[in-house]
Amino acid sequence: MASRRHSVDTLDILRMKPGIHPVVSCYLKLEPRDRARKKYLTKAKNRVKQLAYALPSMGWDKHGQEAIRADMARVVAYLADDARLPDAQGVAIFASEPLGLFEVRPLPRVHRSRLAVDRTPLVRELAASEAEFGRIFTVTLDRTTALIWEVTANQARMLQKVVSDVTRGMRYHAAGARGDSTGEHTFHNRIRDEKRRHLEAVARALFDLDRKSPGHQIVIAGPGNEAAALEPFLHNYVADRLIGFARLALKDARPAAVLQVTMDVKAEFARGAEAHHIEELAEGLGTGWAVNGVRETLNALSHGQVRLMLVRGEAVLAGFRSLKTGRLSTLARDLREDGQVMPTADVIDDAIEEALRQRVALDVIYDAEPAAAVDGLAGLLRFK
């Protein structure tokens, strides 16, 4: 069948049932550090080599293996042209030449770059991406004007504009004799009052929007220290969901720029959560409410015990999967009671897919210091 690209909406991909033909699923991180010197492409090629090496032991016949290799080549060819990449932090690609399928979907983030093959697209991360990102109110402001945006995984939409009347100019010019301290004091008081009234109006507008649609995280962006100046005026219900500040001039506050700074703030906020998760891991290991190590975490995952799975970002480890139950392990003997066992190229990637299936929270850690505490995989438990 000649290659063609279908325009398949997300729901159609989610509804695809397992068939006789293999489908290659590729999730790739496209953060700035991944784009530098096309590191993302090197990662993709390494994943292709690993999967190609493992194919003969994965149960695919010769025709299936040829189709998989052809689809992996199509994925790499697409990624080689960085001009075709979406302006997003991640991308998902689904390819199956026999099905006429080659779909590219931008994602707000990807937990980890991975490549897999199955009889249906691996779409759980695609399905979860928007729900995990949620909705964020981002305020962009200066001393006279504020724009309140609602930011989702794929777009920023301006909801409300707040404009305040202020004194033109920021410097005092004495009209009378020199040393008119009374007039200067009055002038600066008026400037402070105008700024306070403006910030109160912005905070009130944000609170009213939040009451209509509660639960949003909050980001504030502005030039210099303007963003931080709004925080003391926020209602407690809103301030509790403030996740960070960004620098962005109001004249530059266009949808794409607002989306980008919001993504950056959210990513920084997530890195802060990593330290807390590592602390929880250390405490949990001492009390029996956590496990550390790939084999131990996979065992807990198979029993539905894991509420949060920590993944060492660069870890790669071959393993095994039970064809009957889907259980995973680093050792085939752990799965013998299940019957037939199949080797898997990277049990870490398979664990991520299983965690997504169980709706387990994920934290994939790339920074060297916190990642050193995770022995490939670790899990915080919901029950012992």
CSV table of C-alpha atoms in Angstrom, one decimal:
chain,number,residue,atom,x,y,z
A,1,MET,CA,0.0,0.0,0.0
A,2,ALA,CA,1.4,3.4,-0.9
A,3,SER,CA,2.2,5.7,2.0
A,4,ARG,CA,-0.4,8.3,2.7
A,5,ARG,CA,-1.2,10.5,5.7
A,6,HIS,CA,-4.7,10.3,7.1
A,7,SER,CA,-6.3,13.2,8.9
A,8,VAL,CA,-7.4,11.3,12.0
A,9,ASP,CA,-8.7,13.2,15.0
A,10,THR,CA,-7.6,12.3,18.5
A,11,LEU,CA,-10.8,10.4,19.3
A,12,ASP,CA,-10.3,8.2,16.2
A,13,ILE,CA,-6.8,7.3,17.3
A,14,LEU,CA,-8.0,6.6,20.9
A,15,ARG,CA,-10.7,4.3,19.5
A,16,MET,CA,-8.4,2.2,17.3
A,17,LYS,CA,-8.7,-1.5,18.2
A,18,PRO,CA,-5.8,-4.0,18.1
A,19,GLY,CA,-5.4,-5.6,14.6
A,20,ILE,CA,-3.1,-7.8,12.7
A,21,HIS,CA,-0.7,-5.0,11.7
A,22,PRO,CA,2.0,-3.4,13.9
A,23,VAL,CA,1.8,0.2,14.8
A,24,VAL,CA,4.9,2.2,15.8
A,25,SER,CA,4.4,4.8,18.5
A,26,CYS,CA,7.0,7.4,19.2
A,27,TYR,CA,7.0,10.0,22.0
A,28,LEU,CA,9.8,12.5,21.9
A,29,LYS,CA,10.8,15.4,24.2
A,30,LEU,CA,11.3,18.7,22.3
A,31,GLU,CA,12.4,21.0,25.0
A,32,PRO,CA,15.1,23.5,24.2
A,33,ARG,CA,17.9,21.3,25.5
A,34,ASP,CA,16.6,18.5,23.3
A,35,ARG,CA,16.5,20.6,20.2
A,36,ALA,CA,20.1,21.8,20.8
A,37,ARG,CA,22.3,20.2,18.1
A,38,LYS,CA,19.3,17.9,17.3
A,39,LYS,CA,19.8,15.8,20.5
A,40,TYR,CA,16.2,14.7,20.0
A,41,LEU,CA,17.1,13.0,16.7
A,42,THR,CA,20.1,11.2,18.3
A,43,LYS,CA,17.7,9.9,21.0
A,44,ALA,CA,15.2,8.7,18.4
A,45,LYS,CA,17.9,6.9,16.4
A,46,ASN,CA,19.2,5.2,19.5
A,47,ARG,CA,15.7,4.0,20.3
A,48,VAL,CA,15.3,2.7,16.8
A,49,LYS,CA,18.5,0.7,17.1
A,50,GLN,CA,17.4,-0.8,20.4
A,51,LEU,CA,14.0,-1.8,19.1
A,52,ALA,CA,15.3,-3.2,15.8
A,53,TYR,CA,17.8,-5.4,17.7
A,54,ALA,CA,14.9,-6.7,19.9
A,55,LEU,CA,12.4,-7.4,17.1
A,56,PRO,CA,13.4,-11.0,16.3
A,57,SER,CA,12.5,-12.0,19.9
A,58,MET,CA,9.3,-10.0,20.1
A,59,GLY,CA,7.1,-12.5,18.2
A,60,TRP,CA,6.7,-10.6,14.9
A,61,ASP,CA,7.0,-12.6,11.7
A,62,LYS,CA,9.4,-11.6,8.9
A,63,HIS,CA,6.7,-9.5,7.2
A,64,GLY,CA,5.8,-7.7,10.4
A,65,GLN,CA,9.4,-7.0,11.2
A,66,GLU,CA,10.0,-5.5,7.7
A,67,ALA,CA,6.9,-3.3,8.2
A,68,ILE,CA,8.1,-2.1,11.6
A,69,ARG,CA,11.6,-1.2,10.3
A,70,ALA,CA,10.0,0.7,7.4
A,71,ASP,CA,7.8,2.7,9.8
A,72,MET,CA,10.7,3.5,12.1
A,73,ALA,CA,12.6,4.7,9.0
A,74,ARG,CA,9.6,7.0,8.2
A,75,VAL,CA,9.6,8.4,11.7
A,76,VAL,CA,13.3,9.1,11.6
A,77,ALA,CA,13.0,10.8,8.2
A,78,TYR,CA,10.3,13.0,9.5
A,79,LEU,CA,12.3,14.0,12.6
A,80,ALA,CA,15.4,14.7,10.6
A,81,ASP,CA,13.8,17.8,9.1
A,82,ASP,CA,13.5,20.1,12.1
A,83,ALA,CA,11.6,22.6,10.1
A,84,ARG,CA,8.6,20.2,10.2
A,85,LEU,CA,8.6,19.9,14.0
A,86,PRO,CA,5.8,21.5,15.9
A,87,ASP,CA,6.4,24.5,18.2
A,88,ALA,CA,5.8,22.5,21.3
A,89,GLN,CA,7.7,20.8,24.2
A,90,GLY,CA,6.9,17.4,22.8
A,91,VAL,CA,5.5,15.3,19.9
A,92,ALA,CA,3.8,12.0,19.4
A,93,ILE,CA,4.0,10.1,16.1
A,94,PHE,CA,2.0,7.1,15.2
A,95,ALA,CA,3.0,5.1,12.0
A,96,SER,CA,1.7,2.0,10.3
A,97,GLU,CA,2.3,1.7,6.6
A,98,PRO,CA,-0.2,-1.2,6.1
A,99,LEU,CA,-2.9,0.9,7.8
A,100,GLY,CA,-2.0,4.1,5.9
A,101,LEU,CA,-1.3,5.8,9.2
A,102,PHE,CA,1.2,8.5,9.8
A,103,GLU,CA,0.0,11.0,12.4
A,104,VAL,CA,2.0,13.7,14.2
A,105,ARG,CA,0.5,15.3,17.3
A,106,PRO,CA,2.2,18.2,19.3
A,107,LEU,CA,2.1,17.8,23.0
A,108,PRO,CA,2.7,20.3,25.8
A,109,ARG,CA,5.2,17.9,27.3
A,110,VAL,CA,6.4,14.3,27.0
A,111,HIS,CA,7.3,12.3,30.2
A,112,ARG,CA,10.2,10.6,28.4
A,113,SER,CA,11.4,10.0,24.8
A,114,ARG,CA,10.4,6.4,23.9
A,115,LEU,CA,9.6,4.2,20.9
A,116,ALA,CA,7.4,1.1,21.0
A,117,VAL,CA,5.5,-1.2,18.7
A,118,ASP,CA,2.2,-2.9,19.3
A,119,ARG,CA,-0.9,-3.9,17.4
A,120,THR,CA,-2.6,-0.6,18.4
A,121,PRO,CA,-1.3,2.9,18.9
A,122,LEU,CA,0.0,3.6,22.5
A,123,VAL,CA,-2.2,6.6,23.1
A,124,ARG,CA,-2.5,6.9,26.9
A,125,GLU,CA,0.1,9.7,27.1
A,126,LEU,CA,-1.6,11.5,24.3
A,127,ALA,CA,-5.0,11.2,26.0
A,128,ALA,CA,-3.7,12.2,29.4
A,129,SER,CA,-1.6,15.2,28.2
A,130,GLU,CA,-4.3,17.9,28.2
A,131,ALA,CA,-5.9,16.6,31.4
A,132,GLU,CA,-2.5,16.6,33.2
A,133,PHE,CA,-1.7,20.1,32.0
A,134,GLY,CA,-5.0,21.4,33.1
A,135,ARG,CA,-6.0,25.1,32.7
A,136,ILE,CA,-4.0,28.0,33.9
A,137,PHE,CA,-4.9,31.7,34.3
A,138,THR,CA,-1.9,33.8,33.2
A,139,VAL,CA,-2.0,37.5,34.0
A,140,THR,CA,0.2,39.8,31.8
A,141,LEU,CA,0.3,43.3,33.1
A,142,ASP,CA,2.1,46.7,33.4
A,143,ARG,CA,1.2,49.8,35.5
A,144,THR,CA,-1.9,50.7,33.5
A,145,THR,CA,-3.2,47.6,31.8
A,146,ALA,CA,-3.6,43.8,32.5
A,147,LEU,CA,-4.7,41.0,30.2
A,148,ILE,CA,-6.0,37.8,31.8
A,149,TRP,CA,-5.5,34.7,29.7
A,150,GLU,CA,-6.7,31.1,30.0
A,151,VAL,CA,-3.9,28.8,28.9
A,152,THR,CA,-4.4,25.1,28.0
A,153,ALA,CA,-2.1,22.5,26.7
A,154,ASN,CA,-2.2,23.9,23.2
A,155,GLN,CA,-3.3,27.5,23.3
A,156,ALA,CA,-3.6,30.8,25.2
A,157,ARG,CA,-6.9,32.7,24.9
A,158,MET,CA,-7.4,36.2,26.3
A,159,LEU,CA,-10.4,36.4,28.6
A,160,GLN,CA,-10.5,39.9,30.0
A,161,LYS,CA,-8.7,43.3,29.8
A,162,VAL,CA,-8.4,45.5,32.8
A,163,VAL,CA,-7.4,49.2,32.1
A,164,SER,CA,-6.9,51.7,34.9
A,165,ASP,CA,-6.7,55.5,34.8
A,166,VAL,CA,-3.3,56.7,35.9
A,167,THR,CA,-1.2,59.9,35.9
A,168,ARG,CA,0.7,60.3,32.7
A,169,GLY,CA,4.5,60.2,33.2
A,170,MET,CA,6.4,58.9,36.2
A,171,ARG,CA,8.5,61.9,37.2
A,172,TYR,CA,7.5,64.8,39.3
A,173,HIS,CA,8.0,68.3,37.7
A,174,ALA,CA,7.6,71.2,40.2
A,175,ALA,CA,5.5,74.0,38.8
A,176,GLY,CA,6.4,76.5,41.5
A,177,ALA,CA,9.5,77.3,43.5
A,178,ARG,CA,12.3,74.9,44.1
A,179,GLY,CA,12.0,72.5,46.9
A,180,ASP,CA,8.2,72.2,46.7
A,181,SER,CA,8.3,69.0,48.9
A,182,THR,CA,4.6,69.1,49.6
A,183,GLY,CA,3.7,69.0,46.0
A,184,GLU,CA,6.2,66.2,45.3
A,185,HIS,CA,4.9,64.2,48.2
A,186,THR,CA,1.4,64.5,47.0
A,187,PHE,CA,2.4,63.5,43.5
A,188,HIS,CA,4.2,60.3,44.7
A,189,ASN,CA,1.3,59.4,46.9
A,190,ARG,CA,-1.1,59.7,44.0
A,191,ILE,CA,1.2,57.4,41.9
A,192,ARG,CA,1.2,54.9,44.7
A,193,ASP,CA,-2.5,55.1,45.1
A,194,GLU,CA,-3.1,54.7,41.4
A,195,LYS,CA,-0.8,51.6,41.3
A,196,ARG,CA,-2.6,50.1,44.3
A,197,ARG,CA,-6.0,50.7,42.7
A,198,HIS,CA,-4.8,49.1,39.5
A,199,LEU,CA,-3.5,46.0,41.2
A,200,GLU,CA,-6.7,45.7,43.3
A,201,ALA,CA,-8.8,45.9,40.1
A,202,VAL,CA,-6.7,43.2,38.4
A,203,ALA,CA,-6.8,40.9,41.5
A,204,ARG,CA,-10.6,41.5,41.7
A,205,ALA,CA,-11.1,40.6,38.0
A,206,LEU,CA,-9.0,37.4,38.5
A,207,PHE,CA,-11.0,36.4,41.5
A,208,ASP,CA,-14.3,36.9,39.7
A,209,LEU,CA,-13.1,34.8,36.8
A,210,ASP,CA,-11.8,32.1,39.2
A,211,ARG,CA,-15.2,31.9,40.9
A,212,LYS,CA,-16.9,31.3,37.6
A,213,SER,CA,-14.3,28.6,36.7
A,214,PRO,CA,-12.4,27.5,39.8
A,215,GLY,CA,-9.4,25.3,40.1
A,216,HIS,CA,-7.0,27.0,37.7
A,217,GLN,CA,-3.3,27.4,38.6
A,218,ILE,CA,-2.1,31.0,38.3
A,219,VAL,CA,0.9,32.6,36.6
A,220,ILE,CA,1.8,36.3,36.6
A,221,ALA,CA,4.0,37.9,34.0
A,222,GLY,CA,5.2,41.5,33.5
A,223,PRO,CA,8.3,43.6,33.0
A,224,GLY,CA,10.8,44.0,35.9
A,225,ASN,CA,9.1,43.6,39.3
A,226,GLU,CA,5.6,44.3,38.1
A,227,ALA,CA,4.5,40.7,38.2
A,228,ALA,CA,5.5,40.1,41.8
A,229,ALA,CA,3.8,43.4,42.9
A,230,LEU,CA,0.4,41.7,42.2
A,231,GLU,CA,0.8,38.8,44.6
A,232,PRO,CA,0.0,40.7,47.9
A,233,PHE,CA,-3.4,41.8,46.4
A,234,LEU,CA,-4.5,38.3,45.4
A,235,HIS,CA,-7.4,36.6,47.4
A,236,ASN,CA,-6.1,33.7,49.5
A,237,TYR,CA,-8.1,31.2,47.3
A,238,VAL,CA,-6.2,32.5,44.3
A,239,ALA,CA,-2.8,33.0,45.9
A,240,ASP,CA,-2.7,29.4,47.0
A,241,ARG,CA,-2.6,28.3,43.4
A,242,LEU,CA,0.1,30.8,42.3
A,243,ILE,CA,2.8,28.7,40.7
A,244,GLY,CA,5.3,31.3,39.6
A,245,PHE,CA,6.3,34.5,37.8
A,246,ALA,CA,7.7,35.4,34.4
A,247,ARG,CA,9.1,38.4,32.6
A,248,LEU,CA,7.1,39.5,29.6
A,249,ALA,CA,6.4,43.0,28.4
A,250,LEU,CA,2.7,43.7,27.8
A,251,LYS,CA,3.4,44.8,24.2
A,252,ASP,CA,4.9,41.3,23.6
A,253,ALA,CA,1.9,39.5,25.2
A,254,ARG,CA,0.7,37.6,22.1
A,255,PRO,CA,-0.9,34.1,22.4
A,256,ALA,CA,2.3,32.2,21.4
A,257,ALA,CA,4.5,34.2,23.8
A,258,VAL,CA,2.0,33.8,26.7
A,259,LEU,CA,1.7,30.0,26.0
A,260,GLN,CA,5.5,29.7,26.1
A,261,VAL,CA,6.2,31.6,29.3
A,262,THR,CA,3.3,29.7,31.0
A,263,MET,CA,4.9,26.4,29.9
A,264,ASP,CA,8.3,27.6,31.3
A,265,VAL,CA,6.8,28.5,34.6
A,266,LYS,CA,4.9,25.3,34.9
A,267,ALA,CA,8.1,23.3,34.1
A,268,GLU,CA,10.0,25.2,36.8
A,269,PHE,CA,7.2,24.5,39.2
A,270,ALA,CA,7.4,20.8,38.4
A,271,ARG,CA,11.1,20.7,39.0
A,272,GLY,CA,10.4,22.1,42.5
A,273,ALA,CA,8.0,19.3,43.1
A,274,GLU,CA,10.8,16.8,42.3
A,275,ALA,CA,12.7,17.7,45.5
A,276,HIS,CA,9.6,17.1,47.5
A,277,HIS,CA,9.1,13.7,45.9
A,278,ILE,CA,12.7,12.7,46.6
A,279,GLU,CA,12.1,13.6,50.3
A,280,GLU,CA,8.9,11.5,50.3
A,281,LEU,CA,10.9,8.6,48.8
A,282,ALA,CA,13.5,8.7,51.5
A,283,GLU,CA,10.9,8.9,54.2
A,284,GLY,CA,8.8,6.2,52.6
A,285,LEU,CA,11.7,3.8,52.3
A,286,GLY,CA,12.2,4.1,56.1
A,287,THR,CA,8.5,3.4,56.9
A,288,GLY,CA,7.7,0.9,54.2
A,289,TRP,CA,5.5,3.3,52.2
A,290,ALA,CA,7.9,3.3,49.2
A,291,VAL,CA,10.0,1.0,47.0
A,292,ASN,CA,13.2,1.7,45.1
A,293,GLY,CA,14.6,-0.3,42.2
A,294,VAL,CA,13.2,-1.5,38.9
A,295,ARG,CA,12.3,-5.0,39.9
A,296,GLU,CA,10.7,-3.9,43.2
A,297,THR,CA,8.7,-1.1,41.6
A,298,LEU,CA,7.4,-3.3,38.8
A,299,ASN,CA,6.2,-5.8,41.4
A,300,ALA,CA,4.4,-3.1,43.3
A,301,LEU,CA,3.0,-1.8,40.0
A,302,SER,CA,1.6,-5.2,39.1
A,303,HIS,CA,-0.3,-5.2,42.4
A,304,GLY,CA,-1.7,-1.7,42.0
A,305,GLN,CA,0.1,-0.4,45.0
A,306,VAL,CA,1.9,2.6,43.3
A,307,ARG,CA,0.4,6.0,43.6
A,308,LEU,CA,3.4,8.0,42.2
A,309,MET,CA,6.1,6.4,40.1
A,310,LEU,CA,9.5,8.1,39.9
A,311,VAL,CA,11.6,7.4,36.8
A,312,ARG,CA,15.3,8.1,36.3
A,313,GLY,CA,15.1,9.9,33.0
A,314,GLU,CA,18.0,8.3,31.2
A,315,ALA,CA,17.6,4.7,32.5
A,316,VAL,CA,17.3,1.9,30.0
A,317,LEU,CA,16.9,-1.7,30.9
A,318,ALA,CA,15.8,-4.8,29.0
A,319,GLY,CA,13.2,-7.0,30.7
A,320,PHE,CA,10.3,-9.3,30.2
A,321,ARG,CA,6.5,-9.2,29.9
A,322,SER,CA,3.9,-11.8,30.6
A,323,LEU,CA,1.7,-12.4,27.5
A,324,LYS,CA,-1.1,-13.5,29.7
A,325,THR,CA,-1.3,-10.8,32.4
A,326,GLY,CA,0.9,-8.0,31.1
A,327,ARG,CA,3.1,-8.1,34.2
A,328,LEU,CA,6.6,-6.8,33.9
A,329,SER,CA,9.9,-7.8,35.4
A,330,THR,CA,13.6,-7.6,34.9
A,331,LEU,CA,13.8,-11.4,35.5
A,332,ALA,CA,11.8,-14.0,33.4
A,333,ARG,CA,11.6,-16.3,36.5
A,334,ASP,CA,9.4,-13.7,38.3
A,335,LEU,CA,6.7,-14.3,35.6
A,336,ARG,CA,6.9,-18.1,35.0
A,337,GLU,CA,3.6,-18.7,36.9
A,338,ASP,CA,1.9,-16.5,34.3
A,339,GLY,CA,2.8,-18.8,31.4
A,340,GLN,CA,4.5,-17.5,28.2
A,341,VAL,CA,7.0,-14.7,28.7
A,342,MET,CA,8.2,-12.3,26.0
A,343,PRO,CA,11.4,-10.2,26.1
A,344,THR,CA,11.0,-6.4,26.0
A,345,ALA,CA,13.6,-3.9,24.7
A,346,ASP,CA,13.1,-1.4,27.5
A,347,VAL,CA,11.1,-2.4,30.6
A,348,ILE,CA,11.3,1.3,31.8
A,349,ASP,CA,9.3,2.5,28.8
A,350,ASP,CA,6.8,-0.4,29.4
A,351,ALA,CA,6.5,0.6,33.0
A,352,ILE,CA,5.6,4.2,32.0
A,353,GLU,CA,2.8,2.8,29.7
A,354,GLU,CA,1.5,0.6,32.5
A,355,ALA,CA,1.5,3.5,34.9
A,356,LEU,CA,-0.4,5.6,32.5
A,357,ARG,CA,-2.9,2.7,32.1
A,358,GLN,CA,-3.4,2.6,35.9
A,359,ARG,CA,-3.6,6.4,36.0
A,360,VAL,CA,-0.6,6.5,38.4
A,361,ALA,CA,1.1,9.9,38.7
A,362,LEU,CA,4.5,10.1,37.0
A,363,ASP,CA,7.6,12.1,37.7
A,364,VAL,CA,10.5,11.5,35.3
A,365,ILE,CA,13.6,13.1,36.7
A,366,TYR,CA,16.5,14.2,34.5
A,367,ASP,CA,18.5,16.5,36.8
A,368,ALA,CA,21.5,14.5,38.0
A,369,GLU,CA,21.3,15.2,41.7
A,370,PRO,CA,17.7,14.2,42.4
A,371,ALA,CA,17.8,11.4,39.8
A,372,ALA,CA,20.7,9.8,41.6
A,373,ALA,CA,18.3,8.8,44.4
A,374,VAL,CA,16.2,6.8,42.0
A,375,ASP,CA,17.5,3.3,41.1
A,376,GLY,CA,15.9,3.3,37.7
A,377,LEU,CA,12.4,3.2,39.0
A,378,ALA,CA,10.9,4.0,42.4
A,379,GLY,CA,7.4,4.1,43.8
A,380,LEU,CA,5.4,5.9,46.5
A,381,LEU,CA,2.7,3.5,47.7
A,382,ARG,CA,-1.0,3.9,48.3
A,383,PHE,CA,-1.1,0.7,50.4
A,384,LYS,CA,1.4,-1.8,51.8
